[in-house]
Amino acid sequence: VLIINDGSTEERTVTELSFKNIKTVRAMNMKQNQGHARCNAAGLKYLTEKEDFDYVILMDGDGEDRPEELTSLFNKSKENPLKTVTANRIKRSEGSFFKLLYECHKILTYVFTGKLIKFGNYSCLPKEDAARLVKEACIWSSFSGSVTKIISDRVSVPSIRGKRYFGPSQMSFFKLLVHSFSIIAVFKGSVIVRSVLFLIFYLFFVSSNLSIVTLFPVFIIFIFLFLIFKVSSRENIEALNNSLENIDNIDVLSDLNNG
C-alpha cells in the first residue's frame, strides 16, 4: 500500500502499523500540495518507474471510495486481466444540491465530449495501462478524463459513494467547477467541433431575428470555450515528468519482510 500525503502538515499519531495480509504500507510525503489529480499522477509515475507490480488500485483515503468494494474490483480484474476496471457510481451520499450539480456536470460533459463518465479515481489499472497514462500530459489535470480518452477498452463494477471518515468535504463550488472543466478539457478537440456545429446551426435558425437576446447563447459558448482552454493549460507534460522531485520522503509504516 502506498499512501500519498499531499503535503499535509498535520502530525501523524500512528507511526507504525501491523497487518497480516499486507506486505508493506508506505507513506509518500509530498513537499507541496499540488492537488489530488497531480498527487495521483506523481504516485502513478513513481510506481511505474520504481516498483514492480502487475496491477495498481487508486482510491481516495477519505472514505468515499469504500474498501468493501475492493473485492469487486479484484474479481472483475481476474475476469478481464488485461483491462482497466473502473468503479462506476450508481449511488451518491451527498446532499441534494451537490447531486444536482453532479448531474449537470455529467450532462454537460456528455453534450460537449460525447462521453458519459461515471467514475472518479477508484479503479484498477494493469501496469501497461498505468504506464500509458503517465506518458500523457492530461493525467496531470484529470484522472477520469485521461482514462476515458486513453484507455477505451475498459470494464466497470457498480460503486456506491461512501461517507467521509472525518467531516464534510472542503471542496468549494469553484474547485468543483475547475474539476468538472478539467475533465471536459481533456477532450478539447471534440469540444471545439461540437461548439462550432452548434453555433452554425443556431446562427442559421436565428439569422433572421438577431438581437442581444438571441446572441446571448453564442456569448455563453465563447465564454465556455475560453474557460475550457484556460483550464486545459493545467495539462503539463514537463511538470508531470518532474513530479517525482516534489517527493520529500517515503515513510515505511509497516513491512512484513522485516517483521
mmCIF file of C-alpha atoms in Angstrom:
data_model
loop_
_atom_site.group_PDB
_atom_site.id
_atom_site.type_symbol
_atom_site.label_atom_id
_atom_site.label_comp_id
_atom_site.label_asym_id
_atom_site.label_seq_id
_atom_site.Cartn_x
_atom_site.Cartn_y
_atom_site.Cartn_z
ATOM 1 C CA VAL A 1 0.000 0.000 0.000
ATOM 2 C CA LEU A 2 1.340 3.409 -0.979
ATOM 3 C CA ILE A 3 -0.338 6.357 0.753
ATOM 4 C CA ILE A 4 0.096 9.756 -0.886
ATOM 5 C CA ASN A 5 0.372 12.508 1.715
ATOM 6 C CA ASP A 6 -0.444 15.603 -0.315
ATOM 7 C CA GLY A 7 1.694 17.992 1.701
ATOM 8 C CA SER A 8 -0.305 17.814 4.935
ATOM 9 C CA THR A 9 1.500 19.275 7.945
ATOM 10 C CA GLU A 10 -0.816 17.557 10.438
ATOM 11 C CA GLU A 11 1.166 15.287 12.729
ATOM 12 C CA ARG A 12 0.553 11.574 12.216
ATOM 13 C CA THR A 13 -0.464 9.935 15.501
ATOM 14 C CA VAL A 14 0.271 6.374 14.360
ATOM 15 C CA THR A 15 3.801 5.837 13.072
ATOM 16 C CA GLU A 16 3.846 2.032 12.880
ATOM 17 C CA LEU A 17 1.173 -0.374 11.681
ATOM 18 C CA SER A 18 0.846 -4.142 11.688
ATOM 19 C CA PHE A 19 -1.095 -6.203 9.121
ATOM 20 C CA LYS A 20 -1.188 -9.921 8.395
ATOM 21 C CA ASN A 21 -2.057 -9.811 4.694
ATOM 22 C CA ILE A 22 -0.420 -6.580 3.531
ATOM 23 C CA LYS A 23 3.302 -6.817 2.890
ATOM 24 C CA THR A 24 4.176 -3.140 3.122
ATOM 25 C CA VAL A 25 2.497 0.160 3.941
ATOM 26 C CA ARG A 26 4.382 3.296 2.984
ATOM 27 C CA ALA A 27 3.546 6.995 3.047
ATOM 28 C CA MET A 28 4.895 9.157 0.244
ATOM 29 C CA ASN A 29 5.162 12.669 1.659
ATOM 30 C CA MET A 30 4.953 15.453 -0.905
ATOM 31 C CA LYS A 31 6.761 18.756 -0.389
ATOM 32 C CA GLN A 32 3.835 20.761 -1.731
ATOM 33 C CA ASN A 33 0.135 20.057 -2.096
ATOM 34 C CA GLN A 34 -0.438 20.360 -5.842
ATOM 35 C CA GLY A 35 -3.954 18.933 -5.758
ATOM 36 C CA HIS A 36 -5.283 15.382 -5.760
ATOM 37 C CA ALA A 37 -5.034 14.881 -9.542
ATOM 38 C CA ARG A 38 -1.355 15.791 -9.585
ATOM 39 C CA CYS A 39 -0.578 13.766 -6.471
ATOM 40 C CA ASN A 40 -2.254 10.766 -8.115
ATOM 41 C CA ALA A 41 -0.224 11.332 -11.271
ATOM 42 C CA ALA A 42 3.005 11.567 -9.272
ATOM 43 C CA GLY A 43 2.117 8.387 -7.390
ATOM 44 C CA LEU A 44 1.430 6.515 -10.624
ATOM 45 C CA LYS A 45 4.656 7.784 -12.144
ATOM 46 C CA TYR A 46 6.618 6.693 -9.073
ATOM 47 C CA LEU A 47 5.118 3.199 -9.170
ATOM 48 C CA THR A 48 5.672 2.682 -12.898
ATOM 49 C CA GLU A 49 9.297 3.821 -12.667
ATOM 50 C CA LYS A 50 10.378 2.492 -9.266
ATOM 51 C CA GLU A 51 8.240 -0.538 -8.442
ATOM 52 C CA ASP A 52 7.460 -3.946 -9.908
ATOM 53 C CA PHE A 53 3.723 -4.630 -9.947
ATOM 54 C CA ASP A 54 1.010 -6.215 -12.059
ATOM 55 C CA TYR A 55 -1.934 -4.007 -11.081
ATOM 56 C CA VAL A 56 -2.485 -0.816 -9.137
ATOM 57 C CA ILE A 57 -5.714 0.300 -7.473
ATOM 58 C CA LEU A 58 -6.267 4.014 -6.990
ATOM 59 C CA MET A 59 -8.664 5.045 -4.247
ATOM 60 C CA ASP A 60 -9.338 8.118 -2.155
ATOM 61 C CA GLY A 61 -8.496 7.741 1.518
ATOM 62 C CA ASP A 62 -11.372 9.833 2.860
ATOM 63 C CA GLY A 63 -13.943 7.017 2.954
ATOM 64 C CA GLU A 64 -15.806 7.969 -0.213
ATOM 65 C CA ASP A 65 -14.145 5.082 -2.069
ATOM 66 C CA ARG A 66 -15.398 2.173 0.025
ATOM 67 C CA PRO A 67 -12.805 -0.520 0.904
ATOM 68 C CA GLU A 68 -15.522 -3.195 0.902
ATOM 69 C CA GLU A 69 -15.790 -2.767 -2.875
ATOM 70 C CA LEU A 70 -12.177 -3.819 -3.413
ATOM 71 C CA THR A 71 -13.289 -7.436 -3.785
ATOM 72 C CA SER A 72 -15.486 -6.466 -6.745
ATOM 73 C CA LEU A 73 -12.521 -4.763 -8.402
ATOM 74 C CA PHE A 74 -10.295 -7.796 -7.756
ATOM 75 C CA ASN A 75 -12.840 -10.251 -9.165
ATOM 76 C CA LYS A 76 -13.591 -8.140 -12.242
ATOM 77 C CA SER A 77 -9.886 -7.774 -12.896
ATOM 78 C CA LYS A 78 -9.419 -11.554 -12.686
ATOM 79 C CA GLU A 79 -12.180 -11.980 -15.271
ATOM 80 C CA ASN A 80 -10.579 -9.316 -17.508
ATOM 81 C CA PRO A 81 -6.848 -9.470 -16.702
ATOM 82 C CA LEU A 82 -5.740 -7.095 -19.456
ATOM 83 C CA LYS A 83 -8.372 -4.410 -18.910
ATOM 84 C CA THR A 84 -8.708 -1.410 -16.631
ATOM 85 C CA VAL A 85 -11.624 -1.714 -14.206
ATOM 86 C CA THR A 86 -13.420 1.447 -13.088
ATOM 87 C CA ALA A 87 -15.786 1.782 -10.131
ATOM 88 C CA ASN A 88 -18.814 3.489 -11.671
ATOM 89 C CA ARG A 89 -21.038 5.417 -9.281
ATOM 90 C CA ILE A 90 -24.600 4.164 -9.045
ATOM 91 C CA LYS A 91 -25.466 5.944 -5.799
ATOM 92 C CA ARG A 92 -24.065 9.015 -4.071
ATOM 93 C CA SER A 93 -24.135 10.066 -0.432
ATOM 94 C CA GLU A 94 -24.016 13.863 -0.791
ATOM 95 C CA GLY A 95 -26.812 16.366 -0.331
ATOM 96 C CA SER A 96 -29.396 17.211 -2.972
ATOM 97 C CA PHE A 97 -27.603 20.345 -4.182
ATOM 98 C CA PHE A 98 -24.334 18.509 -4.837
ATOM 99 C CA LYS A 99 -26.199 15.674 -6.581
ATOM 100 C CA LEU A 100 -27.885 18.246 -8.844
ATOM 101 C CA LEU A 101 -24.510 19.799 -9.686
ATOM 102 C CA TYR A 102 -23.086 16.357 -10.418
ATOM 103 C CA GLU A 103 -25.935 15.537 -12.815
ATOM 104 C CA CYS A 104 -25.418 18.881 -14.574
ATOM 105 C CA HIS A 105 -21.718 18.063 -14.852
ATOM 106 C CA LYS A 106 -22.451 14.660 -16.419
ATOM 107 C CA ILE A 107 -24.889 16.170 -18.927
ATOM 108 C CA LEU A 108 -22.500 18.999 -19.833
ATOM 109 C CA THR A 109 -19.643 16.536 -20.281
ATOM 110 C CA TYR A 110 -21.739 14.264 -22.487
ATOM 111 C CA VAL A 111 -23.058 17.107 -24.664
ATOM 112 C CA PHE A 112 -19.621 18.557 -25.385
ATOM 113 C CA THR A 113 -17.491 15.391 -25.431
ATOM 114 C CA GLY A 114 -19.850 12.528 -26.229
ATOM 115 C CA LYS A 115 -18.519 10.696 -23.159
ATOM 116 C CA LEU A 116 -20.610 9.628 -20.175
ATOM 117 C CA ILE A 117 -18.097 9.490 -17.317
ATOM 118 C CA LYS A 118 -19.422 7.909 -14.127
ATOM 119 C CA PHE A 119 -16.199 7.196 -12.242
ATOM 120 C CA GLY A 120 -13.568 9.134 -10.348
ATOM 121 C CA ASN A 121 -10.215 7.867 -9.099
ATOM 122 C CA TYR A 122 -11.404 4.477 -7.822
ATOM 123 C CA SER A 123 -10.116 1.964 -10.365
ATOM 124 C CA CYS A 124 -7.811 -0.980 -11.005
ATOM 125 C CA LEU A 125 -5.156 -0.484 -13.688
ATOM 126 C CA PRO A 126 -2.911 -3.112 -15.276
ATOM 127 C CA LYS A 127 0.697 -1.941 -15.298
ATOM 128 C CA GLU A 128 0.611 -1.450 -19.079
ATOM 129 C CA ASP A 129 -2.303 0.989 -18.811
ATOM 130 C CA ALA A 130 -0.698 2.833 -15.901
ATOM 131 C CA ALA A 131 2.471 3.235 -17.970
ATOM 132 C CA ARG A 132 0.430 4.647 -20.878
ATOM 133 C CA LEU A 133 -1.287 7.177 -18.643
ATOM 134 C CA VAL A 134 1.889 8.658 -17.147
ATOM 135 C CA LYS A 135 3.139 9.492 -20.642
ATOM 136 C CA GLU A 136 0.192 11.815 -21.300
ATOM 137 C CA ALA A 137 0.019 15.442 -20.156
ATOM 138 C CA CYS A 138 -3.721 15.238 -19.462
ATOM 139 C CA ILE A 139 -3.179 12.910 -16.471
ATOM 140 C CA TRP A 140 -1.631 15.925 -14.711
ATOM 141 C CA SER A 141 -5.045 17.608 -14.769
ATOM 142 C CA SER A 142 -7.728 14.898 -14.748
ATOM 143 C CA PHE A 143 -7.505 11.189 -13.999
ATOM 144 C CA SER A 144 -11.008 10.121 -15.066
ATOM 145 C CA GLY A 145 -10.875 12.213 -18.228
ATOM 146 C CA SER A 146 -7.484 10.755 -19.141
ATOM 147 C CA VAL A 147 -8.590 7.166 -18.544
ATOM 148 C CA THR A 148 -11.684 7.730 -20.694
ATOM 149 C CA LYS A 149 -9.644 9.248 -23.523
ATOM 150 C CA ILE A 150 -6.598 6.969 -23.491
ATOM 151 C CA ILE A 151 -7.961 3.604 -22.334
ATOM 152 C CA SER A 152 -11.005 2.861 -24.470
ATOM 153 C CA ASP A 153 -11.185 -0.864 -23.716
ATOM 154 C CA ARG A 154 -12.433 -0.848 -20.115
ATOM 155 C CA VAL A 155 -14.853 -2.696 -17.875
ATOM 156 C CA SER A 156 -16.589 -1.483 -14.734
ATOM 157 C CA VAL A 157 -18.167 -2.506 -11.452
ATOM 158 C CA PRO A 158 -21.016 -0.692 -9.666
ATOM 159 C CA SER A 159 -19.953 1.523 -6.790
ATOM 160 C CA ILE A 160 -21.740 3.393 -4.012
ATOM 161 C CA ARG A 161 -20.064 6.550 -2.797
ATOM 162 C CA GLY A 162 -19.257 6.129 0.889
ATOM 163 C CA LYS A 163 -19.469 8.653 3.699
ATOM 164 C CA ARG A 164 -16.386 10.608 4.647
ATOM 165 C CA TYR A 165 -14.447 9.460 7.689
ATOM 166 C CA PHE A 166 -13.865 12.977 9.017
ATOM 167 C CA GLY A 167 -16.152 15.938 8.451
ATOM 168 C CA PRO A 168 -17.657 17.364 5.261
ATOM 169 C CA SER A 169 -15.748 17.851 2.046
ATOM 170 C CA GLN A 170 -13.683 21.051 1.891
ATOM 171 C CA MET A 171 -14.136 21.356 -1.876
ATOM 172 C CA SER A 172 -15.688 24.699 -2.783
ATOM 173 C CA PHE A 173 -18.049 25.369 -5.680
ATOM 174 C CA PHE A 174 -15.158 26.963 -7.577
ATOM 175 C CA LYS A 175 -12.995 23.857 -7.142
ATOM 176 C CA LEU A 176 -15.896 21.664 -8.253
ATOM 177 C CA LEU A 177 -16.219 23.803 -11.382
ATOM 178 C CA VAL A 178 -12.496 23.520 -12.120
ATOM 179 C CA HIS A 179 -12.692 19.750 -11.555
ATOM 180 C CA SER A 180 -15.599 19.465 -13.999
ATOM 181 C CA PHE A 181 -13.931 21.634 -16.640
ATOM 182 C CA SER A 182 -10.648 19.723 -16.211
ATOM 183 C CA ILE A 183 -12.413 16.535 -17.294
ATOM 184 C CA ILE A 184 -14.054 18.235 -20.276
ATOM 185 C CA ALA A 185 -10.786 19.965 -21.254
ATOM 186 C CA VAL A 186 -9.151 16.582 -21.888
ATOM 187 C CA PHE A 187 -11.436 16.395 -24.945
ATOM 188 C CA LYS A 188 -10.994 19.999 -26.090
ATOM 189 C CA GLY A 189 -10.828 18.891 -29.727
ATOM 190 C CA SER A 190 -14.328 17.416 -29.500
ATOM 191 C CA VAL A 191 -15.492 20.471 -27.561
ATOM 192 C CA ILE A 192 -14.388 22.767 -30.401
ATOM 193 C CA VAL A 193 -16.058 20.658 -33.102
ATOM 194 C CA ARG A 194 -19.346 20.345 -31.217
ATOM 195 C CA SER A 195 -19.360 24.036 -30.278
ATOM 196 C CA VAL A 196 -18.743 25.127 -33.882
ATOM 197 C CA LEU A 197 -21.513 22.838 -35.150
ATOM 198 C CA PHE A 198 -23.896 24.203 -32.529
ATOM 199 C CA LEU A 199 -23.037 27.799 -33.467
ATOM 200 C CA ILE A 200 -23.509 27.122 -37.190
ATOM 201 C CA PHE A 201 -26.939 25.565 -36.743
ATOM 202 C CA TYR A 202 -28.027 28.048 -34.088
ATOM 203 C CA LEU A 203 -26.997 31.123 -36.067
ATOM 204 C CA PHE A 204 -28.690 29.707 -39.164
ATOM 205 C CA PHE A 205 -32.014 29.440 -37.324
ATOM 206 C CA VAL A 206 -31.811 32.856 -35.626
ATOM 207 C CA SER A 207 -30.197 34.763 -38.517
ATOM 208 C CA SER A 208 -33.468 36.478 -39.373
ATOM 209 C CA ASN A 209 -34.049 37.582 -35.791
ATOM 210 C CA LEU A 210 -30.680 38.658 -34.420
ATOM 211 C CA SER A 211 -30.737 40.542 -31.138
ATOM 212 C CA ILE A 212 -28.917 40.722 -27.826
ATOM 213 C CA VAL A 213 -31.239 38.032 -26.509
ATOM 214 C CA THR A 214 -30.766 35.598 -29.407
ATOM 215 C CA LEU A 215 -26.989 36.167 -29.419
ATOM 216 C CA PHE A 216 -26.684 35.518 -25.692
ATOM 217 C CA PRO A 217 -26.178 31.709 -26.150
ATOM 218 C CA VAL A 218 -23.360 32.498 -28.602
ATOM 219 C CA PHE A 219 -21.706 34.657 -25.963
ATOM 220 C CA ILE A 220 -22.064 31.849 -23.401
ATOM 221 C CA ILE A 221 -20.452 29.337 -25.771
ATOM 222 C CA PHE A 222 -17.456 31.618 -26.325
ATOM 223 C CA ILE A 223 -17.053 32.126 -22.575
ATOM 224 C CA PHE A 224 -17.278 28.361 -22.077
ATOM 225 C CA LEU A 225 -14.633 27.711 -24.751
ATOM 226 C CA PHE A 226 -12.337 30.303 -23.188
ATOM 227 C CA LEU A 227 -12.664 28.643 -19.773
ATOM 228 C CA ILE A 228 -12.048 25.174 -21.207
ATOM 229 C CA PHE A 229 -8.851 26.316 -22.901
ATOM 230 C CA LYS A 230 -7.798 28.163 -19.761
ATOM 231 C CA VAL A 231 -8.263 25.023 -17.665
ATOM 232 C CA SER A 232 -6.556 22.861 -20.297
ATOM 233 C CA SER A 233 -3.345 24.784 -19.609
ATOM 234 C CA ARG A 234 -3.148 22.720 -16.406
ATOM 235 C CA GLU A 235 -2.049 19.795 -18.589
ATOM 236 C CA ASN A 236 1.722 19.986 -18.307
ATOM 237 C CA ILE A 237 3.951 17.155 -19.508
ATOM 238 C CA GLU A 238 7.093 18.843 -18.168
ATOM 239 C CA ALA A 239 5.615 19.163 -14.679
ATOM 240 C CA LEU A 240 4.494 15.532 -14.882
ATOM 241 C CA ASN A 241 7.961 14.368 -15.891
ATOM 242 C CA ASN A 242 9.473 16.318 -12.985
ATOM 243 C CA SER A 243 6.776 15.366 -10.469
ATOM 244 C CA LEU A 244 8.993 12.972 -8.508
ATOM 245 C CA GLU A 245 11.097 15.963 -7.476
ATOM 246 C CA ASN A 246 8.158 17.009 -5.283
ATOM 247 C CA ILE A 247 8.572 13.891 -3.122
ATOM 248 C CA ASP A 248 10.024 14.858 0.252
ATOM 249 C CA ASN A 249 10.481 11.354 1.653
ATOM 250 C CA ILE A 250 8.807 7.959 1.957
ATOM 251 C CA ASP A 251 7.997 6.603 5.414
ATOM 252 C CA VAL A 252 7.713 2.846 5.948
ATOM 253 C CA LEU A 253 4.737 2.295 8.262
ATOM 254 C CA SER A 254 4.597 -1.494 8.004
ATOM 255 C CA ASP A 255 6.881 -4.098 6.456
ATOM 256 C CA LEU A 256 6.261 -7.825 6.910
ATOM 257 C CA ASN A 257 9.524 -8.599 5.146
ATOM 258 C CA ASN A 258 11.396 -7.032 8.042
ATOM 259 C CA GLY A 259 8.972 -8.134 10.714
#
